[in-house]
mmCIF file of C-alpha atoms in Angstrom:
data_model
loop_
_atom_site.group_PDB
_atom_site.id
_atom_site.type_symbol
_atom_site.label_atom_id
_atom_site.label_comp_id
_atom_site.label_asym_id
_atom_site.label_seq_id
_atom_site.Cartn_x
_atom_site.Cartn_y
_atom_site.Cartn_z
ATOM 1 C CA UNK A 1 20.671 -17.035 -17.264
ATOM 2 C CA UNK A 2 20.611 -13.331 -17.880
ATOM 3 C CA UNK A 3 20.936 -11.154 -14.470
ATOM 4 C CA UNK A 4 20.118 -7.453 -13.703
ATOM 5 C CA UNK A 5 22.270 -6.489 -10.844
ATOM 6 C CA UNK A 6 21.175 -3.858 -8.170
ATOM 7 C CA UNK A 7 22.862 -2.640 -5.046
ATOM 8 C CA UNK A 8 20.821 -4.539 -2.045
ATOM 9 C CA UNK A 9 20.468 -1.156 -0.148
ATOM 10 C CA UNK A 10 20.563 2.498 -0.110
ATOM 11 C CA UNK A 11 20.169 4.684 3.067
ATOM 12 C CA UNK A 12 19.930 8.521 2.876
ATOM 13 C CA UNK A 13 18.411 11.485 4.664
ATOM 14 C CA UNK A 14 15.249 13.340 3.582
ATOM 15 C CA UNK A 15 16.014 15.873 0.909
ATOM 16 C CA UNK A 16 18.849 14.082 -0.545
ATOM 17 C CA UNK A 17 18.972 12.431 -4.116
ATOM 18 C CA UNK A 18 18.907 8.664 -4.296
ATOM 19 C CA UNK A 19 20.587 7.108 -7.215
ATOM 20 C CA UNK A 20 19.859 3.029 -7.881
ATOM 21 C CA UNK A 21 21.700 1.453 -10.483
ATOM 22 C CA UNK A 22 20.993 -1.499 -12.596
ATOM 23 C CA UNK A 23 23.386 -3.284 -14.490
ATOM 24 C CA UNK A 24 23.049 -5.991 -17.302
ATOM 25 C CA UNK A 25 25.034 -7.238 -20.271
ATOM 26 C CA UNK A 26 22.089 -6.439 -22.827
ATOM 27 C CA UNK A 27 20.916 -3.310 -21.388
ATOM 28 C CA UNK A 28 22.199 -0.812 -24.158
ATOM 29 C CA UNK A 29 19.835 -2.730 -26.567
ATOM 30 C CA UNK A 30 16.770 -3.236 -24.267
ATOM 31 C CA UNK A 31 14.377 -0.895 -22.648
ATOM 32 C CA UNK A 32 14.482 -0.881 -18.658
ATOM 33 C CA UNK A 33 11.245 -0.572 -16.531
ATOM 34 C CA UNK A 34 11.427 0.494 -12.735
ATOM 35 C CA UNK A 35 8.838 -0.502 -10.085
ATOM 36 C CA UNK A 36 8.307 0.718 -6.537
ATOM 37 C CA UNK A 37 7.140 -1.807 -3.856
ATOM 38 C CA UNK A 38 6.021 -0.748 -0.447
ATOM 39 C CA UNK A 39 5.913 -3.267 2.428
ATOM 40 C CA UNK A 40 2.851 -5.622 1.966
ATOM 41 C CA UNK A 41 1.781 -3.986 -1.461
ATOM 42 C CA UNK A 42 2.038 -4.752 -4.901
ATOM 43 C CA UNK A 43 4.396 -3.488 -7.005
ATOM 44 C CA UNK A 44 3.899 0.018 -8.700
ATOM 45 C CA UNK A 45 5.163 0.992 -12.179
ATOM 46 C CA UNK A 46 7.654 4.262 -11.863
ATOM 47 C CA UNK A 47 9.501 4.516 -15.148
ATOM 48 C CA UNK A 48 8.754 2.569 -18.519
ATOM 49 C CA UNK A 49 10.829 2.709 -21.553
ATOM 50 C CA UNK A 50 14.263 3.932 -19.712
ATOM 51 C CA UNK A 51 12.843 7.228 -18.745
ATOM 52 C CA UNK A 52 9.009 7.754 -19.318
ATOM 53 C CA UNK A 53 7.016 8.475 -16.256
ATOM 54 C CA UNK A 54 3.074 6.868 -16.206
ATOM 55 C CA UNK A 55 0.654 9.482 -15.208
ATOM 56 C CA UNK A 56 0.394 10.315 -11.314
ATOM 57 C CA UNK A 57 4.008 9.467 -10.866
ATOM 58 C CA UNK A 58 6.001 12.581 -9.366
ATOM 59 C CA UNK A 59 8.537 14.164 -11.661
ATOM 60 C CA UNK A 60 10.979 13.518 -8.694
ATOM 61 C CA UNK A 61 11.348 10.167 -10.175
ATOM 62 C CA UNK A 62 13.552 9.965 -13.236
ATOM 63 C CA UNK A 63 15.288 7.299 -15.400
ATOM 64 C CA UNK A 64 18.437 7.439 -17.458
ATOM 65 C CA UNK A 65 20.519 4.930 -18.983
ATOM 66 C CA UNK A 66 24.317 4.808 -20.277
ATOM 67 C CA UNK A 67 25.784 1.802 -21.949
ATOM 68 C CA UNK A 68 24.818 -1.378 -19.947
ATOM 69 C CA UNK A 69 23.679 0.442 -16.690
ATOM 70 C CA UNK A 70 20.398 2.289 -15.946
ATOM 71 C CA UNK A 71 19.835 4.500 -13.101
ATOM 72 C CA UNK A 72 16.747 5.415 -11.212
ATOM 73 C CA UNK A 73 17.046 8.909 -9.596
ATOM 74 C CA UNK A 74 14.858 10.042 -6.893
ATOM 75 C CA UNK A 75 15.448 13.784 -6.047
ATOM 76 C CA UNK A 76 14.533 15.428 -2.834
ATOM 77 C CA UNK A 77 13.887 11.747 -1.290
ATOM 78 C CA UNK A 78 10.935 11.855 1.106
ATOM 79 C CA UNK A 79 9.882 9.573 4.186
ATOM 80 C CA UNK A 80 6.955 7.980 1.837
ATOM 81 C CA UNK A 81 9.844 6.826 -0.754
ATOM 82 C CA UNK A 82 10.867 4.026 1.494
ATOM 83 C CA UNK A 83 10.439 1.130 -0.463
ATOM 84 C CA UNK A 84 11.911 -1.548 -2.422
ATOM 85 C CA UNK A 85 12.944 -0.717 -6.107
ATOM 86 C CA UNK A 86 13.052 -3.304 -8.950
ATOM 87 C CA UNK A 87 14.455 -2.851 -12.516
ATOM 88 C CA UNK A 88 13.253 -5.201 -15.105
ATOM 89 C CA UNK A 89 13.984 -5.667 -18.976
ATOM 90 C CA UNK A 90 13.520 -8.370 -21.372
ATOM 91 C CA UNK A 91 15.387 -11.822 -20.780
ATOM 92 C CA UNK A 92 17.287 -13.621 -22.857
ATOM 93 C CA UNK A 93 16.020 -17.407 -21.971
ATOM 94 C CA UNK A 94 12.962 -15.741 -20.110
ATOM 95 C CA UNK A 95 10.665 -13.289 -21.508
ATOM 96 C CA UNK A 96 11.285 -10.865 -18.636
ATOM 97 C CA UNK A 97 13.753 -10.491 -15.906
ATOM 98 C CA UNK A 98 13.912 -8.506 -12.934
ATOM 99 C CA UNK A 99 16.610 -7.226 -11.029
ATOM 100 C CA UNK A 100 17.292 -8.170 -7.312
ATOM 101 C CA UNK A 101 15.808 -5.170 -5.798
ATOM 102 C CA UNK A 102 17.277 -2.336 -4.000
ATOM 103 C CA UNK A 103 15.960 -1.197 -0.341
ATOM 104 C CA UNK A 104 15.785 2.267 0.013
ATOM 105 C CA UNK A 105 15.880 3.496 3.734
ATOM 106 C CA UNK A 106 15.102 7.377 4.566
ATOM 107 C CA UNK A 107 16.512 7.936 7.886
ATOM 108 C CA UNK B 1 -10.518 2.264 -13.214
ATOM 109 C CA UNK B 2 -8.356 -1.070 -14.114
ATOM 110 C CA UNK B 3 -8.842 -3.738 -11.620
ATOM 111 C CA UNK B 4 -6.893 -6.935 -11.317
ATOM 112 C CA UNK B 5 -7.960 -9.382 -8.513
ATOM 113 C CA UNK B 6 -6.247 -12.745 -7.860
ATOM 114 C CA UNK B 7 -7.716 -15.422 -5.700
ATOM 115 C CA UNK B 8 -7.403 -19.145 -5.384
ATOM 116 C CA UNK B 9 -4.093 -19.112 -3.026
ATOM 117 C CA UNK B 10 -4.101 -21.728 -0.216
ATOM 118 C CA UNK B 11 -1.968 -23.976 1.604
ATOM 119 C CA UNK B 12 -1.058 -27.137 -0.509
ATOM 120 C CA UNK B 13 1.147 -30.288 -0.123
ATOM 121 C CA UNK B 14 4.279 -30.814 -2.077
ATOM 122 C CA UNK B 15 3.040 -32.598 -5.083
ATOM 123 C CA UNK B 16 -0.399 -31.037 -5.085
ATOM 124 C CA UNK B 17 -2.146 -28.513 -7.103
ATOM 125 C CA UNK B 18 -3.732 -25.145 -6.926
ATOM 126 C CA UNK B 19 -5.596 -23.303 -9.612
ATOM 127 C CA UNK B 20 -5.236 -19.381 -9.364
ATOM 128 C CA UNK B 21 -7.800 -16.965 -11.024
ATOM 129 C CA UNK B 22 -7.149 -13.157 -12.009
ATOM 130 C CA UNK B 23 -10.498 -11.346 -12.477
ATOM 131 C CA UNK B 24 -10.006 -8.406 -14.677
ATOM 132 C CA UNK B 25 -12.118 -5.142 -15.129
ATOM 133 C CA UNK B 26 -11.917 -1.618 -16.559
ATOM 134 C CA UNK B 27 -10.313 -2.405 -19.823
ATOM 135 C CA UNK B 28 -10.962 -4.501 -22.934
ATOM 136 C CA UNK B 29 -9.419 -7.711 -21.515
ATOM 137 C CA UNK B 30 -8.901 -9.392 -24.551
ATOM 138 C CA UNK B 31 -6.682 -6.592 -26.030
ATOM 139 C CA UNK B 32 -3.826 -7.213 -23.622
ATOM 140 C CA UNK B 33 -1.372 -9.932 -23.033
ATOM 141 C CA UNK B 34 -1.176 -10.941 -19.377
ATOM 142 C CA UNK B 35 1.754 -12.090 -16.975
ATOM 143 C CA UNK B 36 1.738 -13.922 -13.797
ATOM 144 C CA UNK B 37 4.701 -12.809 -11.488
ATOM 145 C CA UNK B 38 5.645 -14.218 -7.965
ATOM 146 C CA UNK B 39 7.451 -13.102 -4.863
ATOM 147 C CA UNK B 40 8.696 -15.789 -2.343
ATOM 148 C CA UNK B 41 8.805 -14.615 1.322
ATOM 149 C CA UNK B 42 11.511 -11.980 1.516
ATOM 150 C CA UNK B 43 12.625 -12.266 -1.870
ATOM 151 C CA UNK B 44 12.469 -10.244 -5.140
ATOM 152 C CA UNK B 45 10.261 -10.603 -8.084
ATOM 153 C CA UNK B 46 10.065 -13.385 -10.376
ATOM 154 C CA UNK B 47 8.370 -13.610 -13.645
ATOM 155 C CA UNK B 48 6.310 -16.794 -14.129
ATOM 156 C CA UNK B 49 4.196 -16.893 -17.055
ATOM 157 C CA UNK B 50 3.065 -14.863 -20.028
ATOM 158 C CA UNK B 51 0.016 -15.021 -22.501
ATOM 159 C CA UNK B 52 -1.095 -12.866 -25.346
ATOM 160 C CA UNK B 53 -4.597 -11.368 -25.662
ATOM 161 C CA UNK B 54 -5.753 -14.408 -28.029
ATOM 162 C CA UNK B 55 -3.991 -17.019 -25.986
ATOM 163 C CA UNK B 56 -1.942 -18.135 -28.757
ATOM 164 C CA UNK B 57 1.563 -17.294 -27.458
ATOM 165 C CA UNK B 58 2.442 -18.660 -24.019
ATOM 166 C CA UNK B 59 5.673 -18.503 -22.199
ATOM 167 C CA UNK B 60 6.850 -19.850 -19.024
ATOM 168 C CA UNK B 61 9.983 -19.473 -16.705
ATOM 169 C CA UNK B 62 12.214 -22.398 -16.770
ATOM 170 C CA UNK B 63 11.213 -22.998 -13.076
ATOM 171 C CA UNK B 64 7.732 -23.747 -13.746
ATOM 172 C CA UNK B 65 7.817 -25.070 -17.484
ATOM 173 C CA UNK B 66 5.947 -28.498 -17.619
ATOM 174 C CA UNK B 67 4.229 -27.983 -14.210
ATOM 175 C CA UNK B 68 2.160 -24.544 -14.418
ATOM 176 C CA UNK B 69 -0.278 -23.756 -17.287
ATOM 177 C CA UNK B 70 -1.752 -20.315 -18.001
ATOM 178 C CA UNK B 71 -5.071 -19.939 -19.705
ATOM 179 C CA UNK B 72 -7.511 -17.140 -20.158
ATOM 180 C CA UNK B 73 -11.240 -16.811 -20.914
ATOM 181 C CA UNK B 74 -11.939 -13.458 -22.769
ATOM 182 C CA UNK B 75 -15.536 -13.968 -22.425
ATOM 183 C CA UNK B 76 -15.213 -14.052 -18.785
ATOM 184 C CA UNK B 77 -12.373 -11.481 -18.351
ATOM 185 C CA UNK B 78 -10.356 -13.859 -16.512
ATOM 186 C CA UNK B 79 -6.854 -15.278 -16.249
ATOM 187 C CA UNK B 80 -5.837 -18.573 -14.718
ATOM 188 C CA UNK B 81 -2.646 -20.377 -13.631
ATOM 189 C CA UNK B 82 -3.058 -24.207 -13.084
ATOM 190 C CA UNK B 83 -0.235 -25.363 -10.807
ATOM 191 C CA UNK B 84 0.555 -29.132 -10.675
ATOM 192 C CA UNK B 85 3.464 -30.900 -9.117
ATOM 193 C CA UNK B 86 3.984 -27.978 -6.462
ATOM 194 C CA UNK B 87 7.197 -27.724 -4.672
ATOM 195 C CA UNK B 88 8.377 -25.984 -1.329
ATOM 196 C CA UNK B 89 9.983 -23.194 -3.258
ATOM 197 C CA UNK B 90 6.704 -22.404 -5.331
ATOM 198 C CA UNK B 91 5.630 -20.646 -2.084
ATOM 199 C CA UNK B 92 5.079 -17.019 -2.802
ATOM 200 C CA UNK B 93 2.589 -14.350 -3.346
ATOM 201 C CA UNK B 94 1.288 -14.523 -6.953
ATOM 202 C CA UNK B 95 0.403 -11.271 -9.097
ATOM 203 C CA UNK B 96 -1.079 -10.824 -12.214
ATOM 204 C CA UNK B 97 -0.208 -8.032 -14.191
ATOM 205 C CA UNK B 98 -1.220 -6.446 -17.347
ATOM 206 C CA UNK B 99 1.010 -6.276 -20.459
ATOM 207 C CA UNK B 100 0.346 -2.971 -22.167
ATOM 208 C CA UNK B 101 2.329 -2.975 -25.784
ATOM 209 C CA UNK B 102 5.706 -1.666 -24.647
ATOM 210 C CA UNK B 103 5.015 -1.637 -20.993
ATOM 211 C CA UNK B 104 5.286 -5.343 -19.618
ATOM 212 C CA UNK B 105 3.798 -4.804 -16.233
ATOM 213 C CA UNK B 106 1.644 -1.545 -16.314
ATOM 214 C CA UNK B 107 -1.134 -2.655 -13.692
ATOM 215 C CA UNK B 108 -1.013 -5.315 -10.912
ATOM 216 C CA UNK B 109 -3.238 -7.140 -8.719
ATOM 217 C CA UNK B 110 -2.848 -7.085 -5.074
ATOM 218 C CA UNK B 111 -1.602 -10.960 -4.968
ATOM 219 C CA UNK B 112 -2.663 -14.140 -3.607
ATOM 220 C CA UNK B 113 -0.499 -16.048 -1.077
ATOM 221 C CA UNK B 114 0.515 -19.739 -1.909
ATOM 222 C CA UNK B 115 1.926 -21.873 0.623
ATOM 223 C CA UNK B 116 3.497 -25.419 -0.220
ATOM 224 C CA UNK B 117 4.402 -27.434 2.893
ATOM 225 C CA UNK B 118 3.499 -30.531 4.387
#
């Protein structure tokens, strides 16, 4: 089955830039979406259609793609950005597929 | 304000059944496709089911196909998930999520917890 691969974790200090990758064989032909999930909360849409931000999402969050890899960039990371981040795209045998998630720790 | 409120989560025995509901408000429910997504304890997100606004197109993940049934009542602004032949690995928080054209999960409910255990 189709999989989206993310690094399990990223650790950084406040003010640094976090880059979270998401790799998938079909990503060059599909849109990618990014979600933030804080402990005990529902996910929140961060980025849609590769690089678009919903209203209310700070411009510190940005998305980009290059071939079969998508990247979520968090510029000037804050302690409030500690969360799990998931990428998502259309699936092959399933309608939608999520990445395995990346835990961002701000030390 | 868009609101999605799930209910119906409970403890169930393996082989048993549960029915989840998602009450929608703040938008024209019938105009939107809807999804169910689940998250097992300590695990990532897993898409479960999709239904179009009219209910004419329905899709399931292979892991639940033949056991779960999604439906909707547009007159009541309600989405349902009938879960039969439950298994231990169905234990998860179940979220309903709105599917805006081009944006699969633009709004999420707070989730309802399902525990399958003897």
